[in-house]
Amino acid sequence: MSAWWQKAVVYQIYPRSFQDSNGDGIGDIPGIISRLDYLQFLGITAIWLSPVYQSPNDDNGYDISDYEDIMSEFGSMDDMKKLIHEADKREIKLVMDLVVNHTSDEHAWFVEAKKGKDNPYRDYYVWRDPINGGVPNELHSTFSGSAWTLDEESGQYYLHLFSKKQPDLNWENEKVRQEVYDMMNFWLDMGIGGFRMDVIDLIGKLPDQGITGNGPLLHTYLQEMNQATFGSLDVMTVGETWGATPEIAKLYSDPERKELSMVFQFEHIGLDQQEGKDKWDLKTLSIGQLKHVLSKWQTSLGHQGWNSLFWNNHDLPRIVSRWGNDQEYRVESAKMFAILLHMMKGTPYIYQGEEIGMTNCPISSIEEVDDIESINMYNERLAQGYTKESILSSINAKGRDNARTPMQWDESESAGFTKGTPWLHVNPNYPMINAKENLADTNSIFYTYKKLIELRKEHAIVVWGEYELIEGTAEEVFAYYRVLNGEKWLIVANFSPSEKTFTLSGAIEELLIHNYQDTLPKIGELLLKPYEAFVAKIFRGRKE
Ligand code: NOJ
């Protein structure tokens, strides 16, 4: 199999924060269109667009009130059609976010459903009677508190695995599934390039048994969806699956099973989280573990799956602040992350601003926070007796607003994102870190990404080569080979702010990319500088 999405590099746009065109402080679709030339110059071949549908924005568009209409703040359906067309002219596919585990409570289906137990839409959602006068069970919402909210009028509880304004759809209801498939076909008919499927592992849930992820009917539904919608089309589908192991990932992405193209797995993302606790409870990353986890994913999918490669998205802190160094070695470490990930086997995803080395944006009080997840956690933990300082430090490390501050385009006021007041504060480092400054400097992080994308387009080994971890290096040195038809590439990354040694076992034939400007010895022992990373072609036929 060779599909376009196996060769693609995807760029994620969080529309609220990408580019405002009308001065209301909120990014919009005309703003995105105005930046397509920038994306084309970077070289990406697909865009994953976070939700642009009608939404009351309790969770910034992940609470949809109309799947077939565009959020007024973002523009109109005509703008959307123009975006698809303009992207297509630049050979960029547009992958839409599909959020169908839940809707907004303002969606017409839920408005109807709330009208009473006999309403034809009642069964579109998950309702349960109280047990012993309280919640039906202990299911917890990802956004804190119980996953059940009482509807006073009917005396029943409805399920919401996220905020109470995001009621879960009842996938056991065939009508719900048909509505979703019709809506997907509406978008596919418009010529989109596929779907990123929000928390898709939850649609097979059995709430009464406390089962949320990977429920027994999950794959039956996905096979049905595939048949009813995109199965015969040349599109890409990527499922967000938080708990996936390689074995689980194969169930979604084995081509023979006719489900999805690939999934986002999060095993590496959880490595700085304390065992059995949640994302706010931090521990130091072990680079040994990171190597182990990423290598496992590289080698275990075989022909039954395809990897998604990412460090960032709109839910995660900026990688350069998280596991790199966003001060002295910001540029070096940002390039190191890029080189390490983009030379792996799979489809790389770049989250807006990653390509210019944007960093986390620390806050000092909860008033500065917009994200519902952080705000709810703050209130919950405060009530549990945590100190404000400890909660704010968790938010600074992991809060989702870190990734959501406006894109930094230039040094003008509000970073060129808007002429009005931005909906969320701009990171104060924008005069130094912005796209204009990156574009003007051929040694910038931007040009590292551009070069990595070019290498992927020009060399089959980057797409198809086998991956081999190099064992026995210093713990902080992450090194691997890619191998295809006798060709061998070496990728070396020093994951630390101190110098490390690495011994070459073959000789370097050609240095393909390097995040320092100095030359490298072609053979023997290398002394790697802080966060130094490079890709080199190794002489063929040489014994190791
Ligand atoms: C995952 C999305 O990426 C996140 O932003 C959202 O809050 C939840 N799903 C709920 O839709």
GROMACS .gro file of C-alpha atoms and ligand atoms in nm, residues 59 62 99 102 143 162 166 196 198-199 240 314-315 400 404, ligand 1:
model
   26
   59ASP     CA    1  -1.463   2.402   2.500
   62TYR     CA    2  -1.520   2.092   2.067
   99VAL     CA    3  -1.626   1.553   1.718
  102HIS     CA    4  -2.060   1.437   2.216
  143PHE     CA    5  -1.290   1.813   3.302
  162PHE     CA    6  -1.625   1.618   2.921
  166GLN     CA    7  -2.089   1.842   2.610
  196ARG     CA    8  -0.928   1.369   1.261
  198ASP     CA    9  -1.189   1.340   1.843
  199VAL     CA   10  -1.172   1.088   2.133
  240GLU     CA   11  -0.751   1.024   1.878
  314HIS     CA   12  -0.379   2.215   2.109
  315ASP     CA   13  -0.414   2.008   2.428
  400ARG     CA   14  -0.380   2.377   2.739
  404ARG     CA   15  -0.342   2.823   2.243
  545NOJ     C1   16  -1.001   1.605   2.266
  545NOJ     C2   17  -0.975   1.740   2.210
  545NOJ     O1   18  -0.850   1.741   2.148
  545NOJ     C3   19  -0.989   1.838   2.323
  545NOJ     O2   20  -0.944   1.967   2.290
  545NOJ     C4   21  -1.131   1.838   2.368
  545NOJ     O3   22  -1.146   1.919   2.481
  545NOJ     C5   23  -1.180   1.697   2.400
  545NOJ     N1   24  -1.137   1.600   2.307
  545NOJ     C6   25  -1.330   1.694   2.405
  545NOJ     O4   26  -1.382   1.712   2.275
   0.00000   0.00000   0.00000
